[in-house]
Short mmCIF file of N, CA, C and O in Angstrom, two decimals:
data_model
loop_
_atom_site.label_atom_id
_atom_site.label_comp_id
_atom_site.label_asym_id
_atom_site.label_seq_id
_atom_site.Cartn_x
_atom_site.Cartn_y
_atom_site.Cartn_z
N UNK B 1 25.42 -15.64 8.78
CA UNK B 1 24.06 -15.16 8.62
C UNK B 1 24.05 -13.65 8.88
O UNK B 1 24.71 -13.18 9.80
N UNK B 2 23.27 -12.94 8.13
CA UNK B 2 23.15 -11.49 8.28
C UNK B 2 22.60 -11.17 9.67
O UNK B 2 21.69 -11.86 10.15
N UNK B 3 23.12 -10.12 10.34
CA UNK B 3 22.68 -9.81 11.70
C UNK B 3 21.17 -9.58 11.84
O UNK B 3 20.57 -9.99 12.83
N UNK B 4 20.56 -8.94 10.85
CA UNK B 4 19.11 -8.70 10.93
C UNK B 4 18.35 -10.03 10.87
O UNK B 4 17.42 -10.26 11.66
N UNK B 5 18.75 -10.91 9.99
CA UNK B 5 18.11 -12.23 9.90
C UNK B 5 18.34 -13.02 11.18
O UNK B 5 17.45 -13.73 11.66
N UNK B 6 19.53 -12.88 11.73
CA UNK B 6 19.84 -13.58 12.99
C UNK B 6 18.96 -13.06 14.13
O UNK B 6 18.46 -13.84 14.94
N UNK B 7 18.74 -11.75 14.16
CA UNK B 7 17.88 -11.18 15.20
C UNK B 7 16.42 -11.61 15.02
O UNK B 7 15.74 -11.91 16.00
N UNK B 8 15.95 -11.66 13.78
CA UNK B 8 14.59 -12.13 13.53
C UNK B 8 14.45 -13.59 13.96
O UNK B 8 13.47 -13.98 14.60
N UNK B 9 15.44 -14.39 13.61
CA UNK B 9 15.42 -15.81 14.01
C UNK B 9 15.46 -15.94 15.54
O UNK B 9 14.82 -16.84 16.10
N UNK B 10 16.18 -15.05 16.21
CA UNK B 10 16.26 -15.10 17.67
C UNK B 10 14.89 -14.82 18.29
O UNK B 10 14.48 -15.49 19.25
N UNK B 11 14.17 -13.85 17.75
CA UNK B 11 12.83 -13.55 18.26
C UNK B 11 11.89 -14.72 18.00
O UNK B 11 11.13 -15.13 18.89
N UNK B 12 11.94 -15.28 16.82
CA UNK B 12 11.07 -16.43 16.50
C UNK B 12 11.40 -17.61 17.42
O UNK B 12 10.50 -18.26 17.96
N UNK B 13 12.69 -17.88 17.61
CA UNK B 13 13.09 -18.98 18.50
C UNK B 13 12.62 -18.71 19.93
O UNK B 13 12.15 -19.63 20.62
N UNK B 14 12.71 -17.47 20.37
CA UNK B 14 12.25 -17.12 21.71
C UNK B 14 10.75 -17.32 21.87
O UNK B 14 10.28 -17.84 22.89
N UNK B 15 9.99 -16.93 20.86
CA UNK B 15 8.54 -17.09 20.92
C UNK B 15 8.17 -18.58 20.92
O UNK B 15 7.31 -19.01 21.71
N UNK B 16 8.83 -19.36 20.11
CA UNK B 16 8.54 -20.80 20.06
C UNK B 16 8.92 -21.46 21.40
O UNK B 16 8.13 -22.21 21.98
N UNK B 17 10.11 -21.17 21.89
CA UNK B 17 10.56 -21.78 23.15
C UNK B 17 9.67 -21.35 24.32
O UNK B 17 9.29 -22.17 25.16
N UNK B 18 9.32 -20.07 24.37
CA UNK B 18 8.45 -19.58 25.43
C UNK B 18 7.08 -20.22 25.37
O UNK B 18 6.49 -20.54 26.41
N UNK B 19 6.57 -20.42 24.17
CA UNK B 19 5.27 -21.08 24.02
C UNK B 19 5.31 -22.53 24.49
O UNK B 19 4.37 -23.02 25.11
N UNK B 20 6.41 -23.20 24.20
CA UNK B 20 6.57 -24.59 24.65
C UNK B 20 6.61 -24.65 26.18
O UNK B 20 5.96 -25.50 26.80
N UNK B 21 7.37 -23.75 26.79
CA UNK B 21 7.44 -23.71 28.26
C UNK B 21 6.05 -23.42 28.83
O UNK B 21 5.59 -24.10 29.76
N UNK B 22 5.37 -22.43 28.28
CA UNK B 22 4.03 -22.06 28.74
C UNK B 22 3.08 -23.25 28.67
O UNK B 22 2.43 -23.61 29.66
N UNK B 23 3.00 -23.89 27.51
CA UNK B 23 2.07 -25.01 27.35
C UNK B 23 2.46 -26.21 28.21
O UNK B 23 1.60 -26.92 28.72
N UNK B 24 3.75 -26.44 28.37
CA UNK B 24 4.20 -27.54 29.22
C UNK B 24 3.73 -27.37 30.66
O UNK B 24 3.25 -28.32 31.30
N UNK B 25 3.84 -26.15 31.17
CA UNK B 25 3.41 -25.88 32.55
C UNK B 25 1.89 -25.99 32.66
O UNK B 25 1.38 -26.57 33.62
N UNK B 26 1.18 -25.46 31.68
CA UNK B 26 -0.29 -25.56 31.70
C UNK B 26 -0.73 -27.02 31.66
O UNK B 26 -1.66 -27.42 32.37
N UNK B 27 -0.05 -27.84 30.88
CA UNK B 27 -0.44 -29.25 30.75
C UNK B 27 -0.24 -30.03 32.04
O UNK B 27 -1.02 -30.94 32.33
N UNK B 28 0.78 -29.70 32.82
CA UNK B 28 1.01 -30.44 34.07
C UNK B 28 0.24 -29.84 35.25
O UNK B 28 0.15 -30.48 36.29
N UNK B 29 -0.30 -28.65 35.10
CA UNK B 29 -0.94 -27.97 36.23
C UNK B 29 -2.11 -28.75 36.81
O UNK B 29 -2.27 -28.80 38.02
N UNK B 30 -2.91 -29.39 35.96
CA UNK B 30 -4.06 -30.14 36.44
C UNK B 30 -3.70 -31.34 37.29
O UNK B 30 -4.47 -31.76 38.15
N UNK B 31 -2.52 -31.89 37.07
CA UNK B 31 -2.10 -33.04 37.88
C UNK B 31 -1.52 -32.60 39.23
O UNK B 31 -1.46 -33.41 40.15
N UNK B 32 -1.14 -31.35 39.34
CA UNK B 32 -0.59 -30.85 40.61
C UNK B 32 -1.69 -30.22 41.46
O UNK B 32 -1.78 -30.46 42.66
N UNK B 33 -2.51 -29.39 40.84
CA UNK B 33 -3.67 -28.80 41.52
C UNK B 33 -4.91 -29.28 40.76
O UNK B 33 -5.23 -28.77 39.69
N UNK B 34 -5.58 -30.30 41.30
CA UNK B 34 -6.73 -30.89 40.59
C UNK B 34 -7.85 -29.87 40.38
O UNK B 34 -8.09 -29.00 41.21
N UNK B 35 -8.52 -30.01 39.25
CA UNK B 35 -9.65 -29.14 38.92
C UNK B 35 -10.90 -29.65 39.62
O UNK B 35 -11.00 -30.84 39.96
N UNK B 36 -11.89 -28.78 39.83
CA UNK B 36 -13.16 -29.24 40.40
C UNK B 36 -13.83 -30.28 39.50
O UNK B 36 -13.57 -30.32 38.29
N UNK B 37 -14.70 -31.09 40.07
CA UNK B 37 -15.41 -32.13 39.33
C UNK B 37 -16.18 -31.55 38.16
O UNK B 37 -16.84 -30.52 38.29
N UNK B 38 -16.09 -32.22 37.02
CA UNK B 38 -16.86 -31.84 35.86
C UNK B 38 -16.31 -30.68 35.04
O UNK B 38 -16.95 -30.24 34.10
N UNK B 39 -15.15 -30.18 35.40
CA UNK B 39 -14.57 -29.05 34.67
C UNK B 39 -13.80 -29.56 33.46
O UNK B 39 -12.97 -30.45 33.57
N UNK B 40 -14.14 -29.00 32.30
CA UNK B 40 -13.46 -29.36 31.05
C UNK B 40 -12.65 -28.15 30.60
O UNK B 40 -13.19 -27.15 30.13
N UNK B 41 -11.32 -28.23 30.74
CA UNK B 41 -10.44 -27.12 30.39
C UNK B 41 -9.81 -27.31 29.01
O UNK B 41 -8.89 -26.61 28.65
N UNK B 42 -10.33 -28.27 28.24
CA UNK B 42 -9.71 -28.57 26.95
C UNK B 42 -10.11 -27.60 25.84
O UNK B 42 -9.48 -27.59 24.79
N UNK B 43 -11.16 -26.81 26.07
CA UNK B 43 -11.56 -25.84 25.05
C UNK B 43 -12.03 -24.54 25.72
O UNK B 43 -12.28 -24.50 26.92
N UNK B 44 -12.17 -23.52 24.93
CA UNK B 44 -12.52 -22.20 25.45
C UNK B 44 -13.91 -22.19 26.05
O UNK B 44 -14.13 -21.55 27.09
N UNK B 45 -14.85 -22.88 25.45
CA UNK B 45 -16.23 -22.91 25.96
C UNK B 45 -16.27 -23.55 27.35
O UNK B 45 -16.92 -23.03 28.26
N UNK B 46 -15.59 -24.68 27.51
CA UNK B 46 -15.54 -25.33 28.81
C UNK B 46 -14.87 -24.47 29.85
O UNK B 46 -15.28 -24.43 31.01
N UNK B 47 -13.85 -23.77 29.45
CA UNK B 47 -13.13 -22.86 30.35
C UNK B 47 -14.03 -21.71 30.80
O UNK B 47 -14.07 -21.37 31.99
N UNK B 48 -14.78 -21.14 29.87
CA UNK B 48 -15.71 -20.05 30.21
C UNK B 48 -16.77 -20.52 31.20
O UNK B 48 -17.11 -19.82 32.15
N UNK B 49 -17.31 -21.71 30.94
CA UNK B 49 -18.37 -22.23 31.80
C UNK B 49 -17.87 -22.59 33.20
O UNK B 49 -18.62 -22.51 34.16
N UNK B 50 -16.61 -22.98 33.31
CA UNK B 50 -16.08 -23.45 34.59
C UNK B 50 -15.36 -22.37 35.39
O UNK B 50 -14.97 -22.62 36.54
N UNK B 51 -15.17 -21.20 34.84
CA UNK B 51 -14.36 -20.17 35.49
C UNK B 51 -14.87 -19.83 36.89
O UNK B 51 -14.08 -19.63 37.80
N UNK B 52 -16.17 -19.82 37.08
CA UNK B 52 -16.73 -19.47 38.39
C UNK B 52 -16.46 -20.56 39.44
O UNK B 52 -16.56 -20.31 40.64
N UNK B 53 -16.11 -21.76 39.02
CA UNK B 53 -15.84 -22.86 39.95
C UNK B 53 -14.38 -22.87 40.44
O UNK B 53 -14.05 -23.60 41.37
N UNK B 54 -13.53 -22.09 39.79
CA UNK B 54 -12.10 -22.13 40.11
C UNK B 54 -11.77 -21.20 41.27
O UNK B 54 -12.25 -20.08 41.35
N UNK B 55 -10.91 -21.71 42.16
CA UNK B 55 -10.44 -20.91 43.28
C UNK B 55 -9.10 -20.26 42.95
O UNK B 55 -8.51 -20.52 41.89
N UNK B 56 -8.60 -19.44 43.86
CA UNK B 56 -7.32 -18.75 43.61
C UNK B 56 -6.17 -19.72 43.32
O UNK B 56 -5.29 -19.41 42.52
N UNK B 57 -6.19 -20.90 43.93
CA UNK B 57 -5.11 -21.87 43.70
C UNK B 57 -5.07 -22.33 42.24
O UNK B 57 -4.00 -22.70 41.74
N UNK B 58 -6.19 -22.29 41.55
CA UNK B 58 -6.23 -22.72 40.15
C UNK B 58 -5.62 -21.70 39.20
O UNK B 58 -5.37 -22.01 38.03
N UNK B 59 -5.38 -20.50 39.69
CA UNK B 59 -4.78 -19.46 38.86
C UNK B 59 -3.27 -19.36 39.06
O UNK B 59 -2.60 -18.60 38.36
N UNK B 60 -2.74 -20.14 40.00
CA UNK B 60 -1.31 -20.10 40.26
C UNK B 60 -0.51 -20.60 39.05
O UNK B 60 0.42 -19.93 38.59
N UNK B 61 -0.87 -21.74 38.53
CA UNK B 61 -0.10 -22.30 37.40
C UNK B 61 -0.26 -21.51 36.10
O UNK B 61 0.71 -21.36 35.37
N UNK B 62 -1.44 -20.97 35.80
CA UNK B 62 -1.49 -20.11 34.62
C UNK B 62 -0.55 -18.91 34.74
O UNK B 62 0.13 -18.54 33.79
N UNK B 63 -0.50 -18.31 35.94
CA UNK B 63 0.43 -17.18 36.12
C UNK B 63 1.88 -17.64 35.96
O UNK B 63 2.67 -16.99 35.26
N UNK B 64 2.22 -18.75 36.58
CA UNK B 64 3.59 -19.27 36.47
C UNK B 64 3.91 -19.61 35.02
O UNK B 64 5.01 -19.32 34.53
N UNK B 65 2.96 -20.19 34.31
CA UNK B 65 3.18 -20.53 32.90
C UNK B 65 3.41 -19.27 32.07
O UNK B 65 4.32 -19.23 31.24
N UNK B 66 2.62 -18.26 32.29
CA UNK B 66 2.78 -17.01 31.53
C UNK B 66 4.11 -16.35 31.86
O UNK B 66 4.83 -15.89 30.97
N UNK B 67 4.44 -16.31 33.14
CA UNK B 67 5.69 -15.65 33.56
C UNK B 67 6.92 -16.42 33.08
O UNK B 67 7.84 -15.83 32.49
N UNK B 68 6.96 -17.72 33.30
CA UNK B 68 8.14 -18.49 32.91
C UNK B 68 8.24 -18.66 31.39
O UNK B 68 9.35 -18.72 30.86
N UNK B 69 7.10 -18.74 30.71
CA UNK B 69 7.14 -18.80 29.25
C UNK B 69 7.72 -17.53 28.67
O UNK B 69 8.57 -17.56 27.78
N UNK B 70 7.28 -16.39 29.19
CA UNK B 70 7.82 -15.11 28.73
C UNK B 70 9.29 -14.99 29.09
O UNK B 70 10.11 -14.55 28.27
N UNK B 71 9.64 -15.37 30.31
CA UNK B 71 11.04 -15.31 30.74
C UNK B 71 11.92 -16.16 29.84
O UNK B 71 12.96 -15.70 29.35
N UNK B 72 11.51 -17.40 29.59
CA UNK B 72 12.32 -18.30 28.75
C UNK B 72 12.46 -17.76 27.34
O UNK B 72 13.54 -17.80 26.75
N UNK B 73 11.36 -17.26 26.79
CA UNK B 73 11.41 -16.71 25.45
C UNK B 73 12.32 -15.49 25.34
O UNK B 73 13.13 -15.38 24.42
N UNK B 74 12.21 -14.58 26.28
CA UNK B 74 13.04 -13.38 26.26
C UNK B 74 14.51 -13.72 26.52
O UNK B 74 15.41 -13.14 25.91
N UNK B 75 14.74 -14.66 27.42
CA UNK B 75 16.11 -15.09 27.70
C UNK B 75 16.76 -15.65 26.44
O UNK B 75 17.87 -15.25 26.07
N UNK B 76 16.06 -16.55 25.76
CA UNK B 76 16.61 -17.14 24.54
C UNK B 76 16.79 -16.09 23.45
O UNK B 76 17.81 -16.09 22.75
N UNK B 77 15.84 -15.19 23.32
CA UNK B 77 15.97 -14.12 22.33
C UNK B 77 17.20 -13.28 22.61
O UNK B 77 17.99 -12.99 21.71
N UNK B 78 17.39 -12.88 23.86
CA UNK B 78 18.54 -12.05 24.22
C UNK B 78 19.85 -12.82 24.02
O UNK B 78 20.85 -12.25 23.59
N UNK B 79 19.82 -14.10 24.32
CA UNK B 79 21.04 -14.91 24.18
C UNK B 79 21.43 -15.08 22.71
O UNK B 79 22.60 -15.01 22.36
N UNK B 80 20.45 -15.31 21.85
CA UNK B 80 20.74 -15.60 20.45
C UNK B 80 20.92 -14.36 19.58
O UNK B 80 21.54 -14.44 18.52
N UNK B 81 20.38 -13.24 19.99
CA UNK B 81 20.43 -12.05 19.14
C UNK B 81 21.83 -11.47 19.08
O UNK B 81 22.64 -11.64 19.98
N UNK B 82 22.09 -10.77 17.99
CA UNK B 82 23.40 -10.18 17.75
C UNK B 82 23.49 -8.78 18.31
O UNK B 82 24.53 -8.37 18.82
N UNK B 83 22.40 -8.02 18.23
CA UNK B 83 22.37 -6.64 18.71
C UNK B 83 20.97 -6.33 19.22
O UNK B 83 20.05 -7.13 19.05
N UNK B 84 20.81 -5.17 19.83
CA UNK B 84 19.51 -4.71 20.32
C UNK B 84 18.83 -5.77 21.19
O UNK B 84 17.64 -6.05 21.05
N UNK B 85 19.61 -6.36 22.06
CA UNK B 85 19.14 -7.48 22.87
C UNK B 85 17.93 -7.11 23.74
O UNK B 85 16.97 -7.87 23.81
N UNK B 86 17.98 -5.94 24.39
CA UNK B 86 16.86 -5.54 25.23
C UNK B 86 15.61 -5.31 24.39
O UNK B 86 14.53 -5.78 24.74
N UNK B 87 15.75 -4.62 23.29
CA UNK B 87 14.60 -4.35 22.42
C UNK B 87 13.97 -5.65 21.93
O UNK B 87 12.75 -5.81 21.97
N UNK B 88 14.79 -6.58 21.51
CA UNK B 88 14.27 -7.85 20.99
C UNK B 88 13.64 -8.69 22.10
O UNK B 88 12.61 -9.35 21.88
N UNK B 89 14.24 -8.68 23.29
CA UNK B 89 13.64 -9.40 24.41
C UNK B 89 12.29 -8.80 24.77
O UNK B 89 11.33 -9.52 25.06
N UNK B 90 12.19 -7.47 24.73
CA UNK B 90 10.92 -6.82 25.02
C UNK B 90 9.89 -7.06 23.92
O UNK B 90 8.69 -7.16 24.20
N UNK B 91 10.33 -7.18 22.68
CA UNK B 91 9.41 -7.54 21.60
C UNK B 91 8.83 -8.93 21.86
O UNK B 91 7.63 -9.17 21.68
N UNK B 92 9.67 -9.84 22.31
CA UNK B 92 9.19 -11.18 22.67
C UNK B 92 8.18 -11.07 23.81
O UNK B 92 7.12 -11.71 23.78
N UNK B 93 8.49 -10.25 24.80
CA UNK B 93 7.56 -10.04 25.91
C UNK B 93 6.25 -9.42 25.45
O UNK B 93 5.17 -9.79 25.93
N UNK B 94 6.31 -8.50 24.50
CA UNK B 94 5.10 -7.89 23.96
C UNK B 94 4.24 -8.90 23.22
O UNK B 94 3.01 -8.83 23.25
N UNK B 95 4.88 -9.84 22.55
CA UNK B 95 4.13 -10.91 21.88
C UNK B 95 3.32 -11.69 22.91
O UNK B 95 2.11 -11.93 22.71
N UNK B 96 3.95 -12.07 24.01
CA UNK B 96 3.24 -12.82 25.05
C UNK B 96 2.21 -11.95 25.75
O UNK B 96 1.14 -12.43 26.14
N UNK B 97 2.51 -10.65 25.93
CA UNK B 97 1.54 -9.73 26.52
C UNK B 97 0.30 -9.64 25.64
O UNK B 97 -0.82 -9.62 26.15
N UNK B 98 0.47 -9.60 24.33
CA UNK B 98 -0.68 -9.58 23.42
C UNK B 98 -1.54 -10.83 23.62
O UNK B 98 -2.78 -10.75 23.63
N UNK B 99 -0.90 -11.97 23.81
CA UNK B 99 -1.64 -13.20 24.10
C UNK B 99 -2.38 -13.10 25.42
O UNK B 99 -3.52 -13.57 25.55
N UNK B 100 -1.74 -12.51 26.42
CA UNK B 100 -2.38 -12.32 27.72
C UNK B 100 -3.58 -11.39 27.63
O UNK B 100 -4.63 -11.64 28.24
N UNK B 101 -3.46 -10.31 26.85
CA UNK B 101 -4.58 -9.38 26.67
C UNK B 101 -5.72 -10.09 25.95
O UNK B 101 -6.90 -9.94 26.33
N UNK B 102 -5.40 -10.88 24.94
CA UNK B 102 -6.43 -11.65 24.24
C UNK B 102 -7.14 -12.59 25.21
O UNK B 102 -8.36 -12.74 25.18
N UNK B 103 -6.37 -13.23 26.10
CA UNK B 103 -6.94 -14.14 27.08
C UNK B 103 -7.88 -13.40 28.04
O UNK B 103 -8.96 -13.89 28.36
N UNK B 104 -7.47 -12.22 28.48
CA UNK B 104 -8.30 -11.42 29.38
C UNK B 104 -9.61 -11.03 28.71
O UNK B 104 -10.67 -11.05 29.32
N UNK B 105 -9.53 -10.69 27.42
CA UNK B 105 -10.72 -10.28 26.68
C UNK B 105 -11.66 -11.47 26.45
O UNK B 105 -12.88 -11.35 26.56
N UNK B 106 -11.09 -12.65 26.16
CA UNK B 106 -11.92 -13.78 25.76
C UNK B 106 -12.38 -14.67 26.92
O UNK B 106 -13.34 -15.42 26.76
N UNK B 107 -11.71 -14.59 28.07
CA UNK B 107 -12.09 -15.44 29.20
C UNK B 107 -12.52 -14.60 30.40
O UNK B 107 -11.84 -13.63 30.75
N UNK B 108 -13.59 -14.98 31.06
CA UNK B 108 -14.07 -14.20 32.21
C UNK B 108 -13.32 -14.55 33.50
O UNK B 108 -13.88 -15.08 34.44
N UNK B 109 -12.05 -14.27 33.55
CA UNK B 109 -11.27 -14.56 34.75
C UNK B 109 -11.39 -13.41 35.75
O UNK B 109 -11.75 -12.28 35.37
N UNK B 110 -11.07 -13.65 37.01
CA UNK B 110 -11.20 -12.61 38.03
C UNK B 110 -10.30 -11.40 37.73
O UNK B 110 -9.19 -11.55 37.21
N UNK B 111 -10.78 -10.24 38.11
CA UNK B 111 -10.04 -9.00 37.88
C UNK B 111 -8.67 -9.05 38.54
O UNK B 111 -7.68 -8.61 37.96
N UNK B 112 -8.59 -9.57 39.78
CA UNK B 112 -7.29 -9.59 40.47
C UNK B 112 -6.27 -10.39 39.68
O UNK B 112 -5.10 -10.02 39.60
N UNK B 113 -6.71 -11.50 39.08
CA UNK B 113 -5.79 -12.31 38.28
C UNK B 113 -5.38 -11.57 37.01
O UNK B 113 -4.21 -11.58 36.63
N UNK B 114 -6.33 -10.94 36.36
CA UNK B 114 -6.01 -10.19 35.14
C UNK B 114 -4.96 -9.11 35.41
O UNK B 114 -4.00 -8.96 34.64
N UNK B 115 -5.13 -8.37 36.49
CA UNK B 115 -4.18 -7.30 36.83
C UNK B 115 -2.81 -7.88 37.15
O UNK B 115 -1.79 -7.44 36.60
N UNK B 116 -2.76 -8.87 38.02
CA UNK B 116 -1.48 -9.48 38.40
C UNK B 116 -0.80 -10.08 37.18
O UNK B 116 0.40 -9.89 36.96
N UNK B 117 -1.55 -10.79 36.37
CA UNK B 117 -0.99 -11.44 35.19
C UNK B 117 -0.44 -10.43 34.20
O UNK B 117 0.71 -10.53 33.77
N UNK B 118 -1.24 -9.44 33.83
CA UNK B 118 -0.81 -8.49 32.82
C UNK B 118 0.32 -7.57 33.30
O UNK B 118 1.19 -7.19 32.52
N UNK B 119 0.32 -7.25 34.59
CA UNK B 119 1.34 -6.33 35.11
C UNK B 119 2.66 -7.03 35.42
O UNK B 119 3.73 -6.49 35.18
N UNK B 120 2.60 -8.26 35.93
CA UNK B 120 3.82 -8.91 36.42
C UNK B 120 4.37 -10.03 35.53
O UNK B 120 5.57 -10.34 35.62
N UNK B 121 3.56 -10.66 34.71
CA UNK B 121 4.01 -11.87 34.02
C UNK B 121 4.69 -11.62 32.69
O UNK B 121 5.34 -12.52 32.18
N UNK B 122 4.59 -10.45 32.13
CA UNK B 122 5.06 -10.29 30.75
C UNK B 122 6.27 -9.36 30.64
O UNK B 122 7.40 -9.84 30.51
N UNK B 123 6.07 -8.07 30.68
CA UNK B 123 7.18 -7.14 30.46
C UNK B 123 8.25 -7.25 31.55
O UNK B 123 9.44 -7.32 31.23
N UNK B 124 7.89 -7.32 32.83
CA UNK B 124 8.95 -7.51 33.83
C UNK B 124 9.75 -8.80 33.64
O UNK B 124 10.97 -8.81 33.78
N UNK B 125 9.07 -9.88 33.28
CA UNK B 125 9.78 -11.15 33.07
C UNK B 125 10.64 -11.10 31.81
O UNK B 125 11.71 -11.71 31.76
N UNK B 126 10.19 -10.38 30.79
CA UNK B 126 11.01 -10.22 29.59
C UNK B 126 12.28 -9.44 29.94
O UNK B 126 13.37 -9.78 29.47
N UNK B 127 12.14 -8.42 30.77
CA UNK B 127 13.32 -7.65 31.17
C UNK B 127 14.28 -8.51 32.00
O UNK B 127 15.49 -8.48 31.78
N UNK B 128 13.75 -9.28 32.91
CA UNK B 128 14.60 -10.15 33.73
C UNK B 128 15.29 -11.19 32.84
O UNK B 128 16.47 -11.48 33.03
N UNK B 129 14.57 -11.74 31.87
CA UNK B 129 15.18 -12.69 30.94
C UNK B 129 16.33 -12.06 30.19
O UNK B 129 17.39 -12.66 30.01
N UNK B 130 16.15 -10.82 29.72
CA UNK B 130 17.24 -10.09 29.07
C UNK B 130 18.39 -9.87 30.04
O UNK B 130 19.56 -10.08 29.71
N UNK B 131 18.07 -9.44 31.24
CA UNK B 131 19.08 -9.03 32.22
C UNK B 131 20.02 -10.17 32.61
O UNK B 131 21.21 -9.95 32.77
N UNK B 132 19.49 -11.37 32.74
CA UNK B 132 20.36 -12.46 33.18
C UNK B 132 20.92 -13.29 32.04
O UNK B 132 21.75 -14.17 32.27
N UNK B 133 20.51 -13.01 30.81
CA UNK B 133 21.06 -13.75 29.66
C UNK B 133 22.53 -13.37 29.50
O UNK B 133 22.87 -12.20 29.50
N UNK B 134 23.39 -14.37 29.37
CA UNK B 134 24.81 -14.05 29.18
C UNK B 134 25.03 -13.38 27.83
O UNK B 134 24.35 -13.69 26.85
N UNK B 135 25.96 -12.45 27.79
CA UNK B 135 26.29 -11.78 26.55
C UNK B 135 27.36 -12.59 25.84
O UNK B 135 28.54 -12.49 26.16
N UNK B 136 26.94 -13.39 24.89
CA UNK B 136 27.86 -14.28 24.19
C UNK B 136 28.92 -13.49 23.43
O UNK B 136 30.06 -13.91 23.34
N UNK B 137 28.55 -12.35 22.88
CA UNK B 137 29.51 -11.57 22.09
C UNK B 137 30.62 -11.03 22.98
O UNK B 137 31.79 -11.03 22.59
N UNK B 138 30.27 -10.57 24.17
CA UNK B 138 31.30 -10.06 25.08
C UNK B 138 32.24 -11.19 25.49
O UNK B 138 33.44 -11.00 25.60
N UNK B 139 31.69 -12.39 25.68
CA UNK B 139 32.53 -13.54 26.06
C UNK B 139 33.49 -13.89 24.93
O UNK B 139 34.66 -14.19 25.17
N UNK B 140 33.02 -13.82 23.70
CA UNK B 140 33.89 -14.12 22.57
C UNK B 140 35.01 -13.08 22.45
O UNK B 140 36.15 -13.42 22.21
N UNK B 141 34.68 -11.82 22.64
CA UNK B 141 35.69 -10.77 22.57
C UNK B 141 36.72 -10.94 23.67
O UNK B 141 37.91 -10.77 23.45
N UNK B 142 36.27 -11.31 24.85
CA UNK B 142 37.19 -11.51 25.97
C UNK B 142 38.13 -12.68 25.69
O UNK B 142 39.32 -12.58 25.91
N UNK B 143 37.58 -13.77 25.17
CA UNK B 143 38.44 -14.91 24.85
C UNK B 143 39.48 -14.55 23.82
O UNK B 143 40.63 -14.94 23.93
N UNK B 144 39.08 -13.84 22.79
CA UNK B 144 40.03 -13.45 21.76
C UNK B 144 41.14 -12.55 22.34
O UNK B 144 42.27 -12.61 21.93
N UNK B 145 40.77 -11.73 23.27
CA UNK B 145 41.73 -10.82 23.87
C UNK B 145 42.78 -11.59 24.67
O UNK B 145 43.96 -11.26 24.65
N UNK B 146 42.35 -12.62 25.38
CA UNK B 146 43.27 -13.36 26.22
C UNK B 146 44.02 -14.47 25.48
O UNK B 146 45.00 -14.98 25.96
N UNK B 147 43.54 -14.89 24.34
CA UNK B 147 44.19 -16.00 23.63
C UNK B 147 45.20 -15.51 22.66
O UNK B 147 45.27 -14.61 22.01
#
């Protein structure tokens, strides 16, 4: 496969995988930290109406979902890409950051959560995902050298 196509596929795979991780964590969050009575989080309208009923503990899992989703996506992007691994991992992080900005604009969440989420959950996690992703190409070169 051409390196440019491989890099594009790596970013797409990272975005898909990160989205799956994000949604998986969001889906289990209600069973770990129960929501207040009568809160419907299944749609945006219900979320807007219930935001004032949520305590700080209810924002823990959304933050974890955003951070780990971005981390997983950037990690996979960096692992699968052929070149420009940091740039592509950060592009994946920017995709999730755009989603976070959209969420901040569309949902009336507390300012402290918006700041923490936008500053810590996206670009830093994308960088960490890049940083700890193994460099498959270096491993292949090393094996060829020793074999």
